[in-house]
GROMACS .gro file of C-alpha atoms in nm:
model
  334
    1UNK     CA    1   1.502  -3.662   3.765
    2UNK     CA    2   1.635  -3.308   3.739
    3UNK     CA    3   1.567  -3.120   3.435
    4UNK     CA    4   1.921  -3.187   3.253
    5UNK     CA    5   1.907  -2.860   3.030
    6UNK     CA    6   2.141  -2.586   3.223
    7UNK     CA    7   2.099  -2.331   2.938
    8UNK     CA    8   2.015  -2.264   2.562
    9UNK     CA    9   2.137  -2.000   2.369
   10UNK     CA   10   2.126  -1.929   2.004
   11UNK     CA   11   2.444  -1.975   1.737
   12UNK     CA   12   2.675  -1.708   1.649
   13UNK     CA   13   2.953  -1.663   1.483
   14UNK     CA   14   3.158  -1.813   1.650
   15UNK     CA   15   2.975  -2.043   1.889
   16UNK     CA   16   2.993  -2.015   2.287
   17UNK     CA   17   3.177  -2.282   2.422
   18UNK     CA   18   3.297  -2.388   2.782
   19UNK     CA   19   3.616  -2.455   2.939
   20UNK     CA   20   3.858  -2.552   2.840
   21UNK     CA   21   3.738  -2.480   2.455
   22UNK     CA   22   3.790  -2.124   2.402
   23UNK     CA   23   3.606  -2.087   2.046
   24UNK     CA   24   3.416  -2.265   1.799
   25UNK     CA   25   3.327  -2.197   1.441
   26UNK     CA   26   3.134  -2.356   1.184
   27UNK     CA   27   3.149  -2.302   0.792
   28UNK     CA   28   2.909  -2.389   0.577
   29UNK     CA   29   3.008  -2.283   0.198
   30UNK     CA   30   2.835  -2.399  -0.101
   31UNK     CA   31   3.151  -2.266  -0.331
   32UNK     CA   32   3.070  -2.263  -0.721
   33UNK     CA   33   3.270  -2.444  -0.999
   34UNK     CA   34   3.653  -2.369  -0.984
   35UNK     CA   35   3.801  -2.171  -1.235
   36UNK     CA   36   4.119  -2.383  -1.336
   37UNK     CA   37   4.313  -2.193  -1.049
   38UNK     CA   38   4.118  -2.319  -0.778
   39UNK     CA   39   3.934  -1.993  -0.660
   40UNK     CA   40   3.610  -1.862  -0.806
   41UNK     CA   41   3.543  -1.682  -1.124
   42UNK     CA   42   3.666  -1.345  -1.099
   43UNK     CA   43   3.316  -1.232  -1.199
   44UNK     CA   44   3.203  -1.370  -0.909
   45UNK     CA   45   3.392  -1.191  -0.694
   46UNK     CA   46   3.308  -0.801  -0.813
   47UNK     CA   47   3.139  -0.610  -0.513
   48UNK     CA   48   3.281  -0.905  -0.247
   49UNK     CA   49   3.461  -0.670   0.059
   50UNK     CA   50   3.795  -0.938  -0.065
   51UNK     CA   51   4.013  -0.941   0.243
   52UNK     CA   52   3.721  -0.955   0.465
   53UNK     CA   53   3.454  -1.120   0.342
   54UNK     CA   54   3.207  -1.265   0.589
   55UNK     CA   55   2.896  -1.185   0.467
   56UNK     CA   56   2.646  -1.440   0.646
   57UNK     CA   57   2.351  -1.351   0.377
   58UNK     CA   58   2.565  -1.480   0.098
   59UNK     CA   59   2.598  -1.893  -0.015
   60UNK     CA   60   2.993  -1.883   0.066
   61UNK     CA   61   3.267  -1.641   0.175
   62UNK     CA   62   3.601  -1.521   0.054
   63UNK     CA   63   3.713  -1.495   0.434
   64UNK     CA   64   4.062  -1.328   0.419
   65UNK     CA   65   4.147  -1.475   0.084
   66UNK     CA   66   4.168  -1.262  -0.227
   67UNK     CA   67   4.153  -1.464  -0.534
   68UNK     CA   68   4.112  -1.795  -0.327
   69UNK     CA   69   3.899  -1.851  -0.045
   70UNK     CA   70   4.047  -1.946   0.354
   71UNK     CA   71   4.281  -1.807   0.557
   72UNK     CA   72   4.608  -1.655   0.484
   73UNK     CA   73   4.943  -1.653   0.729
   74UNK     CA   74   4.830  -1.573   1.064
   75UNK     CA   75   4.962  -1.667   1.392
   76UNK     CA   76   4.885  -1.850   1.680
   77UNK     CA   77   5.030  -1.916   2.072
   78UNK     CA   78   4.928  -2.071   2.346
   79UNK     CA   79   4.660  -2.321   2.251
   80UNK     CA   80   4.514  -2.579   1.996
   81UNK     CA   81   4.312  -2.623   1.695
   82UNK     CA   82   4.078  -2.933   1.572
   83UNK     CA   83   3.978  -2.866   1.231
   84UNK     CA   84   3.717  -3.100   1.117
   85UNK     CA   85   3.635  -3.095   0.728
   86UNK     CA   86   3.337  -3.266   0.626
   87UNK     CA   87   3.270  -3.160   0.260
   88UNK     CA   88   3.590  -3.029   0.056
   89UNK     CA   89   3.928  -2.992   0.159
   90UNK     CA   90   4.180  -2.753   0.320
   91UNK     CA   91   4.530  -2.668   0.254
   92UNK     CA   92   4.747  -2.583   0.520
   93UNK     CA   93   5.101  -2.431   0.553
   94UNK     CA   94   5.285  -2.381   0.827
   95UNK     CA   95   5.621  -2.197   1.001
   96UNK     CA   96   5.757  -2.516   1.069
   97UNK     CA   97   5.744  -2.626   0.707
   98UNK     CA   98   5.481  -2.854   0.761
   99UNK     CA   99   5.212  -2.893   0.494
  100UNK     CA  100   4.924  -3.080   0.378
  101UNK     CA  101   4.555  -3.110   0.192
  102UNK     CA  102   4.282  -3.255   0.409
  103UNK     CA  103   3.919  -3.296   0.371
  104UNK     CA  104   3.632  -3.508   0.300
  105UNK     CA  105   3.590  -3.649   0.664
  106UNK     CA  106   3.985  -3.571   0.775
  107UNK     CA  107   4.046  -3.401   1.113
  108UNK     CA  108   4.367  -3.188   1.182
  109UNK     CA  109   4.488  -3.133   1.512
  110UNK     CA  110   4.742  -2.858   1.573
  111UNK     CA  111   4.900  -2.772   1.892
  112UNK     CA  112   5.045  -2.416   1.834
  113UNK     CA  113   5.228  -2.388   2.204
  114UNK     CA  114   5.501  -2.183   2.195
  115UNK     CA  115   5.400  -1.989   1.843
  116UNK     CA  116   5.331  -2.078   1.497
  117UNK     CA  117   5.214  -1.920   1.177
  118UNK     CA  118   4.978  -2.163   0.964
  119UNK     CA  119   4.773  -2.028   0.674
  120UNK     CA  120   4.464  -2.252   0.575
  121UNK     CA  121   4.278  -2.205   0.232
  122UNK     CA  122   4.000  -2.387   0.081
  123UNK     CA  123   4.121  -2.445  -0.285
  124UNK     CA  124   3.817  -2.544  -0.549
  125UNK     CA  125   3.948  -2.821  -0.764
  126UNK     CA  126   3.642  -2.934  -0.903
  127UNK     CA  127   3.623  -2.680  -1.240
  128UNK     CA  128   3.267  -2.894  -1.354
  129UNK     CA  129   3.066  -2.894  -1.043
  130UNK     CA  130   3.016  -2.694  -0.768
  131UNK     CA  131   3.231  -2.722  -0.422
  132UNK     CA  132   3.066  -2.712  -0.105
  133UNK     CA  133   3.260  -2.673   0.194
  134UNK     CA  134   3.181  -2.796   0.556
  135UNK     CA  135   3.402  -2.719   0.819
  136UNK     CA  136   3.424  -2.684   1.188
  137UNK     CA  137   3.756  -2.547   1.372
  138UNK     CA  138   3.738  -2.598   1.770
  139UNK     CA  139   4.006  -2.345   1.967
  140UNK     CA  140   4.104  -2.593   2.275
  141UNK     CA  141   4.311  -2.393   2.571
  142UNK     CA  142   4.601  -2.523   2.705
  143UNK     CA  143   4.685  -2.543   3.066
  144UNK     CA  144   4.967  -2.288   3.192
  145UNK     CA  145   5.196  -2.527   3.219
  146UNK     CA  146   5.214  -2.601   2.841
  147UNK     CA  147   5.130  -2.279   2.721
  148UNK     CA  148   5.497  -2.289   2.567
  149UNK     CA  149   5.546  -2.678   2.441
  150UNK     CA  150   5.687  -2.705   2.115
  151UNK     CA  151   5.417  -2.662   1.821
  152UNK     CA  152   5.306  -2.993   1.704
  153UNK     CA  153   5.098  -3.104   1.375
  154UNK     CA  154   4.900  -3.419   1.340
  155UNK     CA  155   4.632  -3.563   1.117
  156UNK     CA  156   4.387  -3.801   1.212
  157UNK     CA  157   4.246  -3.970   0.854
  158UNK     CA  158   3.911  -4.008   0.786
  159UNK     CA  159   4.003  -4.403   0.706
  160UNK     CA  160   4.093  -4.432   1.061
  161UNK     CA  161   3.841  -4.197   1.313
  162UNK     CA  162   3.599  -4.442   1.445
  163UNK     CA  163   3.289  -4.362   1.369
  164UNK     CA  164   2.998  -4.586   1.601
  165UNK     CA  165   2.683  -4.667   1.401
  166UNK     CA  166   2.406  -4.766   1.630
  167UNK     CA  167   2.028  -4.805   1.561
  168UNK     CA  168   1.932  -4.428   1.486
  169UNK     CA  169   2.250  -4.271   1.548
  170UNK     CA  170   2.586  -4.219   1.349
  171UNK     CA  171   2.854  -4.056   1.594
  172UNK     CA  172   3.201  -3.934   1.464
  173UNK     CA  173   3.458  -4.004   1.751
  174UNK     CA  174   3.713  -3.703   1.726
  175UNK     CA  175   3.799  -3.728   2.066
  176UNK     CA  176   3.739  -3.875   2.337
  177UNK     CA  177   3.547  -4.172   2.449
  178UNK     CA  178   3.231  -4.286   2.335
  179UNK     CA  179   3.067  -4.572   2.532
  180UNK     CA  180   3.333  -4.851   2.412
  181UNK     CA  181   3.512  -4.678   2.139
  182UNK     CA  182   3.788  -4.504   2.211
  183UNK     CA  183   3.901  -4.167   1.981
  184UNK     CA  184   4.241  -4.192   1.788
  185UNK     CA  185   4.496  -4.127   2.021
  186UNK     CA  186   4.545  -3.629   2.045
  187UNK     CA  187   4.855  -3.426   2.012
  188UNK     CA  188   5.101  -3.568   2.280
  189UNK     CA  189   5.029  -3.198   2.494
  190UNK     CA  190   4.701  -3.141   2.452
  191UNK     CA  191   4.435  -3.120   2.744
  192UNK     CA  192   4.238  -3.407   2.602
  193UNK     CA  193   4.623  -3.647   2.621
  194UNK     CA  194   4.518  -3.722   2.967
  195UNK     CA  195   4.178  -3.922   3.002
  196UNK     CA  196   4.114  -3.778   3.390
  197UNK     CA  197   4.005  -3.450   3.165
  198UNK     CA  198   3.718  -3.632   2.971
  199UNK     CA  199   3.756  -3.395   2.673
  200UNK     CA  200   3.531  -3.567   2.382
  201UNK     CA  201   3.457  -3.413   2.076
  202UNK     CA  202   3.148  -3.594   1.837
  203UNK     CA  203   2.976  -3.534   1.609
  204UNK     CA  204   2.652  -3.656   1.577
  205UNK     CA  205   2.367  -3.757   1.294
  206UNK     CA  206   2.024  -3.864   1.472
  207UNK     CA  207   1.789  -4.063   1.253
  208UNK     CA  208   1.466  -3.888   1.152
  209UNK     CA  209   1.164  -3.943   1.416
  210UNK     CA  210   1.355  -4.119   1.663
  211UNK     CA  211   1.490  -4.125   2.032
  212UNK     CA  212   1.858  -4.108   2.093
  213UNK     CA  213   1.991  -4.112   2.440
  214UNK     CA  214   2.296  -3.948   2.500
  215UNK     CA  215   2.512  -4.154   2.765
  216UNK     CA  216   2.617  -3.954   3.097
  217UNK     CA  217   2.937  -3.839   3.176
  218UNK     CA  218   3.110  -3.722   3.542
  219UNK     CA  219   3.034  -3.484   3.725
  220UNK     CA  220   3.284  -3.181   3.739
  221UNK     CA  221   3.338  -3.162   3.315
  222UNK     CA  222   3.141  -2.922   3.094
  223UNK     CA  223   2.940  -3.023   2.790
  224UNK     CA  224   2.725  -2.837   2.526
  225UNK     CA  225   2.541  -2.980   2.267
  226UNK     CA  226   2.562  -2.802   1.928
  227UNK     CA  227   2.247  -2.828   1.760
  228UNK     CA  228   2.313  -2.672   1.361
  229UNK     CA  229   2.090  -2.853   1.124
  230UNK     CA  230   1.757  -3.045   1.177
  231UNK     CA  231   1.407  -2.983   1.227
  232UNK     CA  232   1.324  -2.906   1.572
  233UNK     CA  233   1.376  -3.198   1.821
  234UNK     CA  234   1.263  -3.209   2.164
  235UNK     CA  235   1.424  -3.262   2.486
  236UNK     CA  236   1.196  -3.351   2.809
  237UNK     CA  237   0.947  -3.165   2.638
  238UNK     CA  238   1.100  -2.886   2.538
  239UNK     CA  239   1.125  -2.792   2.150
  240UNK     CA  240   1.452  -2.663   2.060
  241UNK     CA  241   1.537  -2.560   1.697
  242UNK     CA  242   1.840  -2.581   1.529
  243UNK     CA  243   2.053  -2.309   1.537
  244UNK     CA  244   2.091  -2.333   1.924
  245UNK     CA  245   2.335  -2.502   2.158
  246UNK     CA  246   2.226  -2.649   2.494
  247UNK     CA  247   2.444  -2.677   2.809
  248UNK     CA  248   2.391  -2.969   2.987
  249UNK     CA  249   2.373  -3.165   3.275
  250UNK     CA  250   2.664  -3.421   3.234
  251UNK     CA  251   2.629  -3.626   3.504
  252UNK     CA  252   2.249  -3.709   3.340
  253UNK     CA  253   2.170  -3.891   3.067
  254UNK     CA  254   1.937  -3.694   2.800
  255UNK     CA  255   1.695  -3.828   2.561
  256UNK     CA  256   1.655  -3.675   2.194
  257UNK     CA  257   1.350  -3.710   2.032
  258UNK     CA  258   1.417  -3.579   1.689
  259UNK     CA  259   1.206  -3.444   1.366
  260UNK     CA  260   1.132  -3.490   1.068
  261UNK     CA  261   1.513  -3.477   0.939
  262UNK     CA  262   1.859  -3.598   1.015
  263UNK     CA  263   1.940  -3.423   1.333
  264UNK     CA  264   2.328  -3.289   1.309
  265UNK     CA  265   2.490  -3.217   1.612
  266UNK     CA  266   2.869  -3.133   1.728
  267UNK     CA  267   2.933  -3.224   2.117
  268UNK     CA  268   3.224  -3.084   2.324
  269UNK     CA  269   3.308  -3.155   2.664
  270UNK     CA  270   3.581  -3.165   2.897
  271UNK     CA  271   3.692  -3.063   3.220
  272UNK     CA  272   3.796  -2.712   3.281
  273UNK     CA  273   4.140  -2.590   3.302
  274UNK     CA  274   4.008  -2.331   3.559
  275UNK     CA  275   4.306  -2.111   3.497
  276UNK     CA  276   4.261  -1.683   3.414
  277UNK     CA  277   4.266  -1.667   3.049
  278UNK     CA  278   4.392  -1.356   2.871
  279UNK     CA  279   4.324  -1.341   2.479
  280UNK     CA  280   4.399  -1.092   2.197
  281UNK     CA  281   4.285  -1.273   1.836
  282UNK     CA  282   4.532  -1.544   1.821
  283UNK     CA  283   4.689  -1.522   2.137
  284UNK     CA  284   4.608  -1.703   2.415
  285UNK     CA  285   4.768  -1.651   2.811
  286UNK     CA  286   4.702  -1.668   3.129
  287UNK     CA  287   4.739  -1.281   3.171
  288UNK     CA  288   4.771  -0.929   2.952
  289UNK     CA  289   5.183  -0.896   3.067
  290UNK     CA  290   5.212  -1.262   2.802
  291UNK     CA  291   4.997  -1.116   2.569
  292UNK     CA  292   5.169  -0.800   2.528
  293UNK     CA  293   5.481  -1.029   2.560
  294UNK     CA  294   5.374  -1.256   2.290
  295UNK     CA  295   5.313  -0.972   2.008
  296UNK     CA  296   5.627  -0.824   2.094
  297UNK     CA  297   5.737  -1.148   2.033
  298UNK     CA  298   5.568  -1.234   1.719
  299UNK     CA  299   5.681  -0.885   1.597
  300UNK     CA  300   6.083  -0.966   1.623
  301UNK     CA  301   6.098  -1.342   1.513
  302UNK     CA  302   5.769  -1.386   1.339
  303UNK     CA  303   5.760  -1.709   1.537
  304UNK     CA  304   6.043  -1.859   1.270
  305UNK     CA  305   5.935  -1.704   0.956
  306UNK     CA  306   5.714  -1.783   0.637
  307UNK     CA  307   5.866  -2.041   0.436
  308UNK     CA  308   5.651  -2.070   0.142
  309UNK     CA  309   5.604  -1.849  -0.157
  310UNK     CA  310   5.278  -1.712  -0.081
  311UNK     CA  311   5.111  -1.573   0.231
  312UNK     CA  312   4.820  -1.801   0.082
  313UNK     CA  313   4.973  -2.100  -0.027
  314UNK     CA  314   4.819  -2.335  -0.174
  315UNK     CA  315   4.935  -2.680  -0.293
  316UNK     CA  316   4.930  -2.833  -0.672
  317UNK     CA  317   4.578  -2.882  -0.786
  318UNK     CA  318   4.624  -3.199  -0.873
  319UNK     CA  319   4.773  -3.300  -0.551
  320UNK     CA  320   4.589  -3.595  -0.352
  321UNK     CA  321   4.549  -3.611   0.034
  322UNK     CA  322   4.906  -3.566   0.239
  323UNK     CA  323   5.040  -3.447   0.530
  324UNK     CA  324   5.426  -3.351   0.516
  325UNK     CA  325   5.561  -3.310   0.840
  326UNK     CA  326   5.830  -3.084   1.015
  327UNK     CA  327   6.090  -3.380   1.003
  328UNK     CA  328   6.028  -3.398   0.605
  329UNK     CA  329   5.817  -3.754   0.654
  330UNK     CA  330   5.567  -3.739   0.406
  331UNK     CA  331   5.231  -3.943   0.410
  332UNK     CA  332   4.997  -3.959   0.117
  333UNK     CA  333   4.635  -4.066   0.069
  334UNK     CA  334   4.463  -4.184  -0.200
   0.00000   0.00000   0.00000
């Protein structure tokens, strides 16, 4: 059997990904105790670069917020996001008035199409303990012909992602098939709506000092395995450490033969869109003449406006788990 490893390559920030994923990014915060207003102790923050905080040396990040931490107003056209919270919760906002607190194993999907603002903070409600964060958001492209759909919000609750336990193995079905189990159903436009396109997106805990085998998939579809936490595993032979993704072979199946620790791993696949793809931050065409198009655009109508007080809205701190959506249906979780 052919060797099924077609390339490794280390992390950065973001990750490289394949068509038809454009970008990938993981966060990995350990936040401190809140301070009643569900950012940080100012203290904390003296000598922070506040509006652009990345620093990868430091145990968590500001990002663009100033006094809480996320991702103020911003814009986006012409593809999706997945935004997969492990460990605390996000707040999102939106231009269409949708809103809503996730986290703690919830997965949003957001199909931005024709143009949408969404701001997304990570509000610290715990004010006795500390509050990590753990968070993935996967940029999936959209085909030409529904670059402009109508934007489009969904949730997919923790309660209701199947999630396949086998022997060694615990593997979170965002999308996708896995073996039997089908994922929870993707926005109605996306790529992965039509199964011919195999888009999957799992992720993946491998038992200590054991052999998984990842099943195969067609031939024709791109898939990388993420590798970000474990000791080193080994793959025909090969040690790889974490920290690296792997390309692979799809129409092969692959055998992991892990450490000495939970093995975490994020897998995306799919079949390319195989269309020119012309990007400029948070727009994304199929050439420069719609990018320069979509600023001008974003410039006169500010893709319908900000309708919430704050360019970094965040919701009551005592607010549970909801999603309120752009036809004012509101759905709470405990």
């Amino acid at each position: 059997m052919d060797n099924p490893i077609l390339q490794i390559f280390r992390l950065g920030t973001p990750w490289q990904t394949q068509d038809p994923f454009l970008f990938s990014v993981y966060h990995l915060d350990h936040f401190p105790k809140g301070n009643g207003d569900m950012g940080p102790d100012s203290t904390l923050l003296k000598g922070r670069n506040l509006g652009s905080d990345f620093d990868p040396s430091q145990k968590w990040r500001m990002y663009h917020g100033q006094s809480i931490p996320g991702f103020p107003y911003h814009p986006h056209r012409g593809f999706e996001t997945i935004t997969i919270v492990n460990k605390g919760y996000c707040d999102h906002s939106d231009s269409l008035g949708a809103a809503g607190r996730f986290g703690e194993g919830d997965v949003q999907w957001m199909t931005a199409g024709s143009g949408v603002q969404h701001s997304e903070m990570f509000p610290l409600l715990k004010d006795t303990e500390e509050n990590p964060l753990e968070l993935f958001q996967i940029w999936l492209n959209l085909p030409k012909k529904s670059k402009f759909v109508e934007p489009h919000f969904k949730m997919l609750w923790h309660e209701d992602i199947p999630i396949v336990e086998e022997e060694n193995a615990k593997i979170k079905v965002v999308a996708g098939k896995y073996r039997d189990t089908e994922a929870l159903s993707p926005a109605p436009d996306s790529w992965a709506a039509d199964p011919e396109n195999e888009v999957a997106v799992w992720n993946m805990h491998i038992a200590p000092n054991s052999e998984y085998v990842l099943p195969k998939g067609s031939a024709g579809i791109n898939r990388t395995l993420y590798f970000y936490e474990g000791n080193p595993l080994q793959i025909k032979g090969k040690t790889i450490e974490s920290g690296y993704g792997i390309a692979l072979d799809p129409t092969q199946e692959v055998s992991l033969k892990t450490g000495d620790s939970v093995a975490h791993f994020m897998l995306l696949q799919g079949k390319p869109i195989a269309e020119p793809v012309a990007k400029y931050g948070p727009f994304v065409m199929n050439t420069e003449e719609e990018i320069h198009k979509a600023m001008e655009e974003y410039r006169l109508t500010q893709f319908g406006g900000w309708p919430w007080p704050y360019p970094d809205h965040v919701h009551d701190k005592d607010k549970g788990r909801f999603a309120l959506y752009p036809d004012g249906k509101l759905v709470e979780k405990s």
